[in-house]
Amino acid sequence: MSLEFRITDAFTSTAFGGNPAALVLLPADHPRRDDTDFLLSVAREFNQPMTAFLTAKDAGDEPKYAIRWFTGLQEYPLCGHASLAAAALCFSELNSTARRVQLEAAACILTADKLDDGSIEIALPQDLSVFEDEPVPSEAKAAVKDANAALFDAVIEMRKIKIGWLVVLDSAFDLEHAEINYVALQSCLGSYAFTQARLAPSAVGEAIFSRVYHPFSSTPEDFVCGAAHCSMVPYWLSQSASARLPPKEGGWTHSTPLKSLQGGPRQGMLAVRWDKEKGLVALAGSARIVMKGEVLV
């Protein structure tokens, strides 16, 4: 039984930008639907940053899909960019009249909304561990210094987050074009989210810029990382950090939307907001389907 697939670039309107994901339509009656080893093998064959498997559950006004996320190495409990890509496929091809779709995973249920401007917004659980005063081990600091000494000199602070470390940099440092030795980051476990305020934003008007590395991953640089934004957005919209953002009429509050640009050679743009009361970080962006075909095994 063959399986339809799409390769979709998330958080971009331009082909070959943003963060790519493979999307595989997995029928409920497929004989290997629950075969994790098979799904992992398919993901490994695609060799994309993430592969998502979608199974239709309810085709009503608010369609529901079961979703699982895999890299070529393991299954993940959550992936933001592949979820936005999956929602884009639902809205563009599978349920073209729907305005909302639910993606149901083992550990969570994500809601994706189609906005009036055509972009898609997904809401992920916030990560407030960024506000805990957990000491940063010397090994993590040394890893950053070995990855790029000039970058280390620009560090304002490092904070522990769920996926690893949030590394806040001075705005004057050229993070966008920096050469970061991700192998050096392997000396201390965890991912590294490098972020800075953009006092001189580009034409797209971003307020923050970031690059994220998972040094042990098959794709070390994460071109657009939803999980990192779950801690990054609350951090930047907190009272202390927002003072370093570009000036804004009326000032910044925790509910103020902002634009975030992420990536080095390949970049994605997000419109983000923090729903502090609901404990969610909302990420909005576009997606572009660039390939389609069939898995023939």
PDB file of C-alpha atoms in Angstrom:
ATOM      1  CA  MET A   1       0.000   0.000   0.000  1.00  0.00           C
ATOM      2  CA  SER A   2       1.673   3.233  -1.165  1.00  0.00           C
ATOM      3  CA  LEU A   3       1.648   6.390   0.954  1.00  0.00           C
ATOM      4  CA  GLU A   4       1.278   9.943  -0.340  1.00  0.00           C
ATOM      5  CA  PHE A   5       3.826  12.464   0.874  1.00  0.00           C
ATOM      6  CA  ARG A   6       4.645  16.157   0.626  1.00  0.00           C
ATOM      7  CA  ILE A   7       7.838  18.068   1.366  1.00  0.00           C
ATOM      8  CA  THR A   8       6.820  21.410   2.838  1.00  0.00           C
ATOM      9  CA  ASP A   9       8.893  24.435   3.850  1.00  0.00           C
ATOM     10  CA  ALA A  10       7.454  25.920   7.051  1.00  0.00           C
ATOM     11  CA  PHE A  11       7.598  29.528   8.238  1.00  0.00           C
ATOM     12  CA  THR A  12       8.304  30.885   4.777  1.00  0.00           C
ATOM     13  CA  SER A  13       6.381  31.826   1.650  1.00  0.00           C
ATOM     14  CA  THR A  14       9.420  31.123  -0.529  1.00  0.00           C
ATOM     15  CA  ALA A  15      10.479  27.711  -1.790  1.00  0.00           C
ATOM     16  CA  PHE A  16      13.662  26.378  -0.173  1.00  0.00           C
ATOM     17  CA  GLY A  17      13.393  28.759   2.769  1.00  0.00           C
ATOM     18  CA  GLY A  18      12.176  28.231   6.312  1.00  0.00           C
ATOM     19  CA  ASN A  19      12.382  24.758   7.835  1.00  0.00           C
ATOM     20  CA  PRO A  20      11.499  21.731   5.683  1.00  0.00           C
ATOM     21  CA  ALA A  21       9.421  18.779   6.822  1.00  0.00           C
ATOM     22  CA  ALA A  22       8.237  15.599   5.146  1.00  0.00           C
ATOM     23  CA  LEU A  23       4.515  14.929   5.596  1.00  0.00           C
ATOM     24  CA  VAL A  24       3.231  11.400   5.077  1.00  0.00           C
ATOM     25  CA  LEU A  25      -0.494  10.631   4.837  1.00  0.00           C
ATOM     26  CA  LEU A  26      -0.946   7.414   6.802  1.00  0.00           C
ATOM     27  CA  PRO A  27      -4.405   5.792   6.429  1.00  0.00           C
ATOM     28  CA  ALA A  28      -6.004   4.403   9.568  1.00  0.00           C
ATOM     29  CA  ASP A  29      -6.183   0.954   7.959  1.00  0.00           C
ATOM     30  CA  HIS A  30      -2.556   0.836   6.842  1.00  0.00           C
ATOM     31  CA  PRO A  31      -1.097  -2.482   8.073  1.00  0.00           C
ATOM     32  CA  ARG A  32       2.046  -0.805   9.456  1.00  0.00           C
ATOM     33  CA  ARG A  33       0.448   2.319  10.887  1.00  0.00           C
ATOM     34  CA  ASP A  34       1.546   1.445  14.447  1.00  0.00           C
ATOM     35  CA  ASP A  35       4.912  -0.025  13.448  1.00  0.00           C
ATOM     36  CA  THR A  36       7.340   2.477  14.959  1.00  0.00           C
ATOM     37  CA  ASP A  37      10.362   0.847  13.325  1.00  0.00           C
ATOM     38  CA  PHE A  38       8.721   1.199   9.912  1.00  0.00           C
ATOM     39  CA  LEU A  39       7.879   4.866  10.499  1.00  0.00           C
ATOM     40  CA  LEU A  40      11.422   5.533  11.675  1.00  0.00           C
ATOM     41  CA  SER A  41      12.791   3.873   8.534  1.00  0.00           C
ATOM     42  CA  VAL A  42      10.593   6.060   6.336  1.00  0.00           C
ATOM     43  CA  ALA A  43      11.762   9.175   8.189  1.00  0.00           C
ATOM     44  CA  ARG A  44      15.372   8.077   7.809  1.00  0.00           C
ATOM     45  CA  GLU A  45      14.834   7.646   4.057  1.00  0.00           C
ATOM     46  CA  PHE A  46      13.475  11.188   3.725  1.00  0.00           C
ATOM     47  CA  ASN A  47      16.438  12.564   5.710  1.00  0.00           C
ATOM     48  CA  GLN A  48      14.556  15.777   6.500  1.00  0.00           C
ATOM     49  CA  PRO A  49      14.860  17.716   9.771  1.00  0.00           C
ATOM     50  CA  MET A  50      11.479  16.204  10.702  1.00  0.00           C
ATOM     51  CA  THR A  51       8.955  13.800   9.203  1.00  0.00           C
ATOM     52  CA  ALA A  52       5.333  13.914  10.374  1.00  0.00           C
ATOM     53  CA  PHE A  53       2.815  11.115   9.846  1.00  0.00           C
ATOM     54  CA  LEU A  54      -0.834  12.211   9.594  1.00  0.00           C
ATOM     55  CA  THR A  55      -3.871   9.975  10.042  1.00  0.00           C
ATOM     56  CA  ALA A  56      -7.365  11.409   9.515  1.00  0.00           C
ATOM     57  CA  LYS A  57      -9.720  10.953  12.492  1.00  0.00           C
ATOM     58  CA  ASP A  58     -12.628  13.360  11.904  1.00  0.00           C
ATOM     59  CA  ALA A  59     -13.471  15.270   8.715  1.00  0.00           C
ATOM     60  CA  GLY A  60     -15.996  17.669  10.291  1.00  0.00           C
ATOM     61  CA  ASP A  61     -15.944  21.474  10.401  1.00  0.00           C
ATOM     62  CA  GLU A  62     -12.841  21.269  12.615  1.00  0.00           C
ATOM     63  CA  PRO A  63     -10.955  18.280  11.184  1.00  0.00           C
ATOM     64  CA  LYS A  64      -8.884  16.137  13.521  1.00  0.00           C
ATOM     65  CA  TYR A  65      -5.715  14.251  12.647  1.00  0.00           C
ATOM     66  CA  ALA A  66      -3.486  11.976  14.647  1.00  0.00           C
ATOM     67  CA  ILE A  67       0.138  13.035  14.265  1.00  0.00           C
ATOM     68  CA  ARG A  68       3.544  11.552  15.077  1.00  0.00           C
ATOM     69  CA  TRP A  69       6.930  13.217  14.549  1.00  0.00           C
ATOM     70  CA  PHE A  70      10.209  11.484  13.667  1.00  0.00           C
ATOM     71  CA  THR A  71      13.745  12.460  12.789  1.00  0.00           C
ATOM     72  CA  GLY A  72      16.031   9.886  11.230  1.00  0.00           C
ATOM     73  CA  LEU A  73      17.172   8.978  14.739  1.00  0.00           C
ATOM     74  CA  GLN A  74      14.103   8.879  16.982  1.00  0.00           C
ATOM     75  CA  GLU A  75      10.476   9.799  17.610  1.00  0.00           C
ATOM     76  CA  TYR A  76       9.820  13.236  19.120  1.00  0.00           C
ATOM     77  CA  PRO A  77       6.972  14.195  21.482  1.00  0.00           C
ATOM     78  CA  LEU A  78       6.381  17.528  19.700  1.00  0.00           C
ATOM     79  CA  CYS A  79       7.593  19.524  16.698  1.00  0.00           C
ATOM     80  CA  GLY A  80       6.374  23.021  15.928  1.00  0.00           C
ATOM     81  CA  HIS A  81       7.503  23.533  12.336  1.00  0.00           C
ATOM     82  CA  ALA A  82       6.300  20.113  11.144  1.00  0.00           C
ATOM     83  CA  SER A  83       2.933  20.788  12.817  1.00  0.00           C
ATOM     84  CA  LEU A  84       2.564  24.090  10.989  1.00  0.00           C
ATOM     85  CA  ALA A  85       3.524  22.316   7.753  1.00  0.00           C
ATOM     86  CA  ALA A  86       0.916  19.622   8.460  1.00  0.00           C
ATOM     87  CA  ALA A  87      -1.756  22.250   9.094  1.00  0.00           C
ATOM     88  CA  ALA A  88      -0.832  23.957   5.816  1.00  0.00           C
ATOM     89  CA  LEU A  89      -1.402  20.688   3.965  1.00  0.00           C
ATOM     90  CA  CYS A  90      -4.764  20.252   5.677  1.00  0.00           C
ATOM     91  CA  PHE A  91      -5.933  23.762   4.787  1.00  0.00           C
ATOM     92  CA  SER A  92      -4.623  23.759   1.213  1.00  0.00           C
ATOM     93  CA  GLU A  93      -5.516  20.242   0.045  1.00  0.00           C
ATOM     94  CA  LEU A  94      -7.290  18.028   2.551  1.00  0.00           C
ATOM     95  CA  ASN A  95      -9.855  20.388   4.130  1.00  0.00           C
ATOM     96  CA  SER A  96      -9.843  23.549   2.035  1.00  0.00           C
ATOM     97  CA  THR A  97     -12.922  25.100   3.680  1.00  0.00           C
ATOM     98  CA  ALA A  98     -11.777  24.563   7.275  1.00  0.00           C
ATOM     99  CA  ARG A  99     -10.466  27.431   9.397  1.00  0.00           C
ATOM    100  CA  ARG A 100      -9.218  25.287  12.284  1.00  0.00           C
ATOM    101  CA  VAL A 101      -7.646  21.850  12.532  1.00  0.00           C
ATOM    102  CA  GLN A 102      -6.637  19.754  15.526  1.00  0.00           C
ATOM    103  CA  LEU A 103      -3.471  17.669  15.580  1.00  0.00           C
ATOM    104  CA  GLU A 104      -3.637  14.969  18.237  1.00  0.00           C
ATOM    105  CA  ALA A 105      -0.410  13.426  19.535  1.00  0.00           C
ATOM    106  CA  ALA A 106       0.219  11.038  22.406  1.00  0.00           C
ATOM    107  CA  ALA A 107       1.316  13.819  24.756  1.00  0.00           C
ATOM    108  CA  CYS A 108      -0.680  16.836  23.563  1.00  0.00           C
ATOM    109  CA  ILE A 109      -3.365  18.243  21.275  1.00  0.00           C
ATOM    110  CA  LEU A 110      -2.358  21.163  19.061  1.00  0.00           C
ATOM    111  CA  THR A 111      -4.785  23.593  17.464  1.00  0.00           C
ATOM    112  CA  ALA A 112      -3.926  25.313  14.194  1.00  0.00           C
ATOM    113  CA  ASP A 113      -5.918  28.274  12.886  1.00  0.00           C
ATOM    114  CA  LYS A 114      -5.971  29.756   9.406  1.00  0.00           C
ATOM    115  CA  LEU A 115      -5.728  33.533   9.839  1.00  0.00           C
ATOM    116  CA  ASP A 116      -7.335  36.199   7.674  1.00  0.00           C
ATOM    117  CA  ASP A 117      -4.033  36.987   5.937  1.00  0.00           C
ATOM    118  CA  GLY A 118      -3.640  33.336   4.898  1.00  0.00           C
ATOM    119  CA  SER A 119      -0.949  32.510   7.429  1.00  0.00           C
ATOM    120  CA  ILE A 120      -1.334  29.705   9.963  1.00  0.00           C
ATOM    121  CA  GLU A 121      -1.038  29.990  13.730  1.00  0.00           C
ATOM    122  CA  ILE A 122      -0.268  27.142  16.107  1.00  0.00           C
ATOM    123  CA  ALA A 123      -0.107  27.378  19.891  1.00  0.00           C
ATOM    124  CA  LEU A 124       2.531  25.479  21.872  1.00  0.00           C
ATOM    125  CA  PRO A 125       2.951  25.129  25.656  1.00  0.00           C
ATOM    126  CA  GLN A 126       5.054  27.916  27.177  1.00  0.00           C
ATOM    127  CA  ASP A 127       8.378  27.122  28.850  1.00  0.00           C
ATOM    128  CA  LEU A 128       8.799  29.238  31.976  1.00  0.00           C
ATOM    129  CA  SER A 129      11.906  27.400  33.157  1.00  0.00           C
ATOM    130  CA  VAL A 130      13.766  30.300  31.545  1.00  0.00           C
ATOM    131  CA  PHE A 131      12.864  32.389  34.615  1.00  0.00           C
ATOM    132  CA  GLU A 132      14.340  29.947  37.125  1.00  0.00           C
ATOM    133  CA  ASP A 133      17.743  30.931  38.486  1.00  0.00           C
ATOM    134  CA  GLU A 134      19.464  27.643  37.781  1.00  0.00           C
ATOM    135  CA  PRO A 135      23.269  27.893  37.764  1.00  0.00           C
ATOM    136  CA  VAL A 136      24.919  27.502  34.368  1.00  0.00           C
ATOM    137  CA  PRO A 137      27.634  24.832  34.533  1.00  0.00           C
ATOM    138  CA  SER A 138      31.126  25.789  33.468  1.00  0.00           C
ATOM    139  CA  GLU A 139      30.983  23.054  30.802  1.00  0.00           C
ATOM    140  CA  ALA A 140      28.124  24.844  29.010  1.00  0.00           C
ATOM    141  CA  LYS A 141      29.981  28.153  29.068  1.00  0.00           C
ATOM    142  CA  ALA A 142      33.143  26.481  27.792  1.00  0.00           C
ATOM    143  CA  ALA A 143      31.190  24.834  24.965  1.00  0.00           C
ATOM    144  CA  VAL A 144      29.896  28.216  23.787  1.00  0.00           C
ATOM    145  CA  LYS A 145      33.378  29.736  23.964  1.00  0.00           C
ATOM    146  CA  ASP A 146      34.856  26.865  21.958  1.00  0.00           C
ATOM    147  CA  ALA A 147      32.062  27.152  19.387  1.00  0.00           C
ATOM    148  CA  ASN A 148      32.898  30.810  18.681  1.00  0.00           C
ATOM    149  CA  ALA A 149      35.092  32.937  20.950  1.00  0.00           C
ATOM    150  CA  ALA A 150      33.748  36.261  19.649  1.00  0.00           C
ATOM    151  CA  LEU A 151      30.195  35.058  20.237  1.00  0.00           C
ATOM    152  CA  PHE A 152      31.111  34.110  23.801  1.00  0.00           C
ATOM    153  CA  ASP A 153      32.425  37.629  24.408  1.00  0.00           C
ATOM    154  CA  ALA A 154      29.012  38.982  23.312  1.00  0.00           C
ATOM    155  CA  VAL A 155      27.017  36.859  25.798  1.00  0.00           C
ATOM    156  CA  ILE A 156      24.778  38.913  28.099  1.00  0.00           C
ATOM    157  CA  GLU A 157      23.444  35.914  29.989  1.00  0.00           C
ATOM    158  CA  MET A 158      22.791  32.179  29.707  1.00  0.00           C
ATOM    159  CA  ARG A 159      19.651  30.590  31.111  1.00  0.00           C
ATOM    160  CA  LYS A 160      18.546  26.972  31.458  1.00  0.00           C
ATOM    161  CA  ILE A 161      15.482  26.013  29.405  1.00  0.00           C
ATOM    162  CA  LYS A 162      13.740  22.699  28.793  1.00  0.00           C
ATOM    163  CA  ILE A 163      15.600  21.904  25.585  1.00  0.00           C
ATOM    164  CA  GLY A 164      18.990  23.084  26.857  1.00  0.00           C
ATOM    165  CA  TRP A 165      20.316  26.636  27.031  1.00  0.00           C
ATOM    166  CA  LEU A 166      19.094  30.079  26.032  1.00  0.00           C
ATOM    167  CA  VAL A 167      22.127  32.209  25.191  1.00  0.00           C
ATOM    168  CA  VAL A 168      21.308  35.926  25.030  1.00  0.00           C
ATOM    169  CA  LEU A 169      23.722  38.013  22.963  1.00  0.00           C
ATOM    170  CA  ASP A 170      24.499  41.681  22.576  1.00  0.00           C
ATOM    171  CA  SER A 171      22.696  43.189  19.586  1.00  0.00           C
ATOM    172  CA  ALA A 172      25.964  44.412  18.084  1.00  0.00           C
ATOM    173  CA  PHE A 173      27.241  40.868  17.480  1.00  0.00           C
ATOM    174  CA  ASP A 174      26.699  39.551  13.926  1.00  0.00           C
ATOM    175  CA  LEU A 175      24.923  36.324  14.861  1.00  0.00           C
ATOM    176  CA  GLU A 176      23.363  35.944  11.420  1.00  0.00           C
ATOM    177  CA  HIS A 177      26.716  35.427   9.673  1.00  0.00           C
ATOM    178  CA  ALA A 178      28.694  33.878  12.525  1.00  0.00           C
ATOM    179  CA  GLU A 179      30.413  30.534  11.982  1.00  0.00           C
ATOM    180  CA  ILE A 180      29.414  28.357  14.927  1.00  0.00           C
ATOM    181  CA  ASN A 181      31.279  25.110  15.539  1.00  0.00           C
ATOM    182  CA  TYR A 182      28.397  22.874  16.571  1.00  0.00           C
ATOM    183  CA  VAL A 183      30.782  19.985  17.308  1.00  0.00           C
ATOM    184  CA  ALA A 184      32.205  22.040  20.191  1.00  0.00           C
ATOM    185  CA  LEU A 185      28.678  22.304  21.612  1.00  0.00           C
ATOM    186  CA  GLN A 186      28.600  18.524  22.045  1.00  0.00           C
ATOM    187  CA  SER A 187      30.808  18.823  25.128  1.00  0.00           C
ATOM    188  CA  CYS A 188      27.753  19.760  27.225  1.00  0.00           C
ATOM    189  CA  LEU A 189      24.416  18.024  26.693  1.00  0.00           C
ATOM    190  CA  GLY A 190      21.472  20.066  25.475  1.00  0.00           C
ATOM    191  CA  SER A 191      20.429  22.337  22.637  1.00  0.00           C
ATOM    192  CA  TYR A 192      21.640  25.918  22.314  1.00  0.00           C
ATOM    193  CA  ALA A 193      19.290  28.763  21.370  1.00  0.00           C
ATOM    194  CA  PHE A 194      21.313  31.892  20.562  1.00  0.00           C
ATOM    195  CA  THR A 195      19.156  35.011  20.501  1.00  0.00           C
ATOM    196  CA  GLN A 196      19.461  38.784  20.371  1.00  0.00           C
ATOM    197  CA  ALA A 197      17.297  41.866  20.006  1.00  0.00           C
ATOM    198  CA  ARG A 198      17.357  43.491  16.576  1.00  0.00           C
ATOM    199  CA  LEU A 199      17.808  47.219  17.133  1.00  0.00           C
ATOM    200  CA  ALA A 200      18.339  47.661  13.377  1.00  0.00           C
ATOM    201  CA  PRO A 201      15.855  45.165  11.904  1.00  0.00           C
ATOM    202  CA  SER A 202      15.798  44.124   8.255  1.00  0.00           C
ATOM    203  CA  ALA A 203      13.001  44.959   5.831  1.00  0.00           C
ATOM    204  CA  VAL A 204      10.729  42.350   7.428  1.00  0.00           C
ATOM    205  CA  GLY A 205      10.778  44.262  10.723  1.00  0.00           C
ATOM    206  CA  GLU A 206      11.895  41.550  13.134  1.00  0.00           C
ATOM    207  CA  ALA A 207      12.336  42.485  16.803  1.00  0.00           C
ATOM    208  CA  ILE A 208      14.409  39.410  17.699  1.00  0.00           C
ATOM    209  CA  PHE A 209      16.802  37.159  15.815  1.00  0.00           C
ATOM    210  CA  SER A 210      17.976  33.670  16.717  1.00  0.00           C
ATOM    211  CA  ARG A 211      19.873  30.589  15.636  1.00  0.00           C
ATOM    212  CA  VAL A 212      19.302  27.219  17.298  1.00  0.00           C
ATOM    213  CA  TYR A 213      21.589  24.190  17.410  1.00  0.00           C
ATOM    214  CA  HIS A 214      20.906  20.594  18.418  1.00  0.00           C
ATOM    215  CA  PRO A 215      24.537  19.410  18.314  1.00  0.00           C
ATOM    216  CA  PHE A 216      23.755  15.677  18.442  1.00  0.00           C
ATOM    217  CA  SER A 217      20.964  15.807  15.845  1.00  0.00           C
ATOM    218  CA  SER A 218      21.181  14.578  12.263  1.00  0.00           C
ATOM    219  CA  THR A 219      20.431  18.235  11.352  1.00  0.00           C
ATOM    220  CA  PRO A 220      22.555  20.231  13.833  1.00  0.00           C
ATOM    221  CA  GLU A 221      21.207  23.695  12.980  1.00  0.00           C
ATOM    222  CA  ASP A 222      17.452  24.000  13.415  1.00  0.00           C
ATOM    223  CA  PHE A 223      16.354  26.596  10.865  1.00  0.00           C
ATOM    224  CA  VAL A 224      13.124  27.438  12.743  1.00  0.00           C
ATOM    225  CA  CYS A 225      12.598  25.948  16.200  1.00  0.00           C
ATOM    226  CA  GLY A 226       9.170  26.185  17.815  1.00  0.00           C
ATOM    227  CA  ALA A 227      10.370  24.671  21.100  1.00  0.00           C
ATOM    228  CA  ALA A 228      13.045  27.346  21.488  1.00  0.00           C
ATOM    229  CA  HIS A 229      10.455  30.073  20.935  1.00  0.00           C
ATOM    230  CA  CYS A 230       8.376  28.645  23.788  1.00  0.00           C
ATOM    231  CA  SER A 231      11.031  29.971  26.171  1.00  0.00           C
ATOM    232  CA  MET A 232      12.472  32.741  23.988  1.00  0.00           C
ATOM    233  CA  VAL A 233       9.201  34.660  23.579  1.00  0.00           C
ATOM    234  CA  PRO A 234       8.329  34.779  27.319  1.00  0.00           C
ATOM    235  CA  TYR A 235      11.926  35.806  28.012  1.00  0.00           C
ATOM    236  CA  TRP A 236      11.903  38.727  25.572  1.00  0.00           C
ATOM    237  CA  LEU A 237       8.441  39.911  26.614  1.00  0.00           C
ATOM    238  CA  SER A 238       9.326  39.895  30.308  1.00  0.00           C
ATOM    239  CA  GLN A 239       9.699  43.310  31.886  1.00  0.00           C
ATOM    240  CA  SER A 240      13.475  43.161  32.267  1.00  0.00           C
ATOM    241  CA  ALA A 241      14.385  41.825  28.810  1.00  0.00           C
ATOM    242  CA  SER A 242      11.839  43.857  26.828  1.00  0.00           C
ATOM    243  CA  ALA A 243      13.813  47.002  27.671  1.00  0.00           C
ATOM    244  CA  ARG A 244      16.458  45.743  25.215  1.00  0.00           C
ATOM    245  CA  LEU A 245      13.974  45.364  22.329  1.00  0.00           C
ATOM    246  CA  PRO A 246      13.584  48.033  19.624  1.00  0.00           C
ATOM    247  CA  PRO A 247      11.556  51.031  20.851  1.00  0.00           C
ATOM    248  CA  LYS A 248       7.812  50.585  20.378  1.00  0.00           C
ATOM    249  CA  GLU A 249       5.017  53.110  20.770  1.00  0.00           C
ATOM    250  CA  GLY A 250       3.167  52.239  23.950  1.00  0.00           C
ATOM    251  CA  GLY A 251       5.989  49.960  25.068  1.00  0.00           C
ATOM    252  CA  TRP A 252       6.204  46.172  25.215  1.00  0.00           C
ATOM    253  CA  THR A 253       3.946  43.995  27.377  1.00  0.00           C
ATOM    254  CA  HIS A 254       3.639  40.224  27.688  1.00  0.00           C
ATOM    255  CA  SER A 255       0.729  40.281  25.212  1.00  0.00           C
ATOM    256  CA  THR A 256       2.451  42.399  22.534  1.00  0.00           C
ATOM    257  CA  PRO A 257       2.914  40.508  19.236  1.00  0.00           C
ATOM    258  CA  LEU A 258       6.404  40.606  17.777  1.00  0.00           C
ATOM    259  CA  LYS A 259       8.237  39.322  14.714  1.00  0.00           C
ATOM    260  CA  SER A 260      11.034  36.798  15.014  1.00  0.00           C
ATOM    261  CA  LEU A 261      13.586  35.900  12.338  1.00  0.00           C
ATOM    262  CA  GLN A 262      15.597  32.694  12.736  1.00  0.00           C
ATOM    263  CA  GLY A 263      18.384  31.004  10.815  1.00  0.00           C
ATOM    264  CA  GLY A 264      21.738  31.446   9.163  1.00  0.00           C
ATOM    265  CA  PRO A 265      22.023  30.486   5.481  1.00  0.00           C
ATOM    266  CA  ARG A 266      18.376  29.360   5.509  1.00  0.00           C
ATOM    267  CA  GLN A 267      15.843  31.486   7.388  1.00  0.00           C
ATOM    268  CA  GLY A 268      12.245  31.539   8.545  1.00  0.00           C
ATOM    269  CA  MET A 269       9.972  34.318   9.774  1.00  0.00           C
ATOM    270  CA  LEU A 270       7.473  33.987  12.616  1.00  0.00           C
ATOM    271  CA  ALA A 271       4.839  36.291  14.060  1.00  0.00           C
ATOM    272  CA  VAL A 272       4.766  35.343  17.737  1.00  0.00           C
ATOM    273  CA  ARG A 273       2.735  36.226  20.802  1.00  0.00           C
ATOM    274  CA  TRP A 274       2.600  35.067  24.408  1.00  0.00           C
ATOM    275  CA  ASP A 275      -0.781  34.103  25.856  1.00  0.00           C
ATOM    276  CA  LYS A 276       0.392  34.170  29.456  1.00  0.00           C
ATOM    277  CA  GLU A 277      -3.046  33.462  30.903  1.00  0.00           C
ATOM    278  CA  LYS A 278      -3.479  30.249  28.878  1.00  0.00           C
ATOM    279  CA  GLY A 279       0.163  29.231  29.208  1.00  0.00           C
ATOM    280  CA  LEU A 280       0.733  29.188  25.451  1.00  0.00           C
ATOM    281  CA  VAL A 281       3.108  30.678  22.914  1.00  0.00           C
ATOM    282  CA  ALA A 282       1.455  31.232  19.527  1.00  0.00           C
ATOM    283  CA  LEU A 283       3.584  30.983  16.383  1.00  0.00           C
ATOM    284  CA  ALA A 284       2.223  32.159  13.038  1.00  0.00           C
ATOM    285  CA  GLY A 285       3.724  31.840   9.595  1.00  0.00           C
ATOM    286  CA  SER A 286       3.327  30.641   6.045  1.00  0.00           C
ATOM    287  CA  ALA A 287       4.275  27.339   4.434  1.00  0.00           C
ATOM    288  CA  ARG A 288       5.129  26.261   0.902  1.00  0.00           C
ATOM    289  CA  ILE A 289       4.658  22.743  -0.481  1.00  0.00           C
ATOM    290  CA  VAL A 290       7.641  22.090  -2.761  1.00  0.00           C
ATOM    291  CA  MET A 291       7.484  18.353  -3.541  1.00  0.00           C
ATOM    292  CA  LYS A 292       4.922  15.566  -3.661  1.00  0.00           C
ATOM    293  CA  GLY A 293       4.970  11.877  -4.424  1.00  0.00           C
ATOM    294  CA  GLU A 294       4.479   8.368  -3.055  1.00  0.00           C
ATOM    295  CA  VAL A 295       6.257   6.057  -0.666  1.00  0.00           C
ATOM    296  CA  LEU A 296       6.152   2.730  -2.504  1.00  0.00           C
ATOM    297  CA  VAL A 297       6.787   0.267   0.331  1.00  0.00           C
TER     298      VAL A 297
END
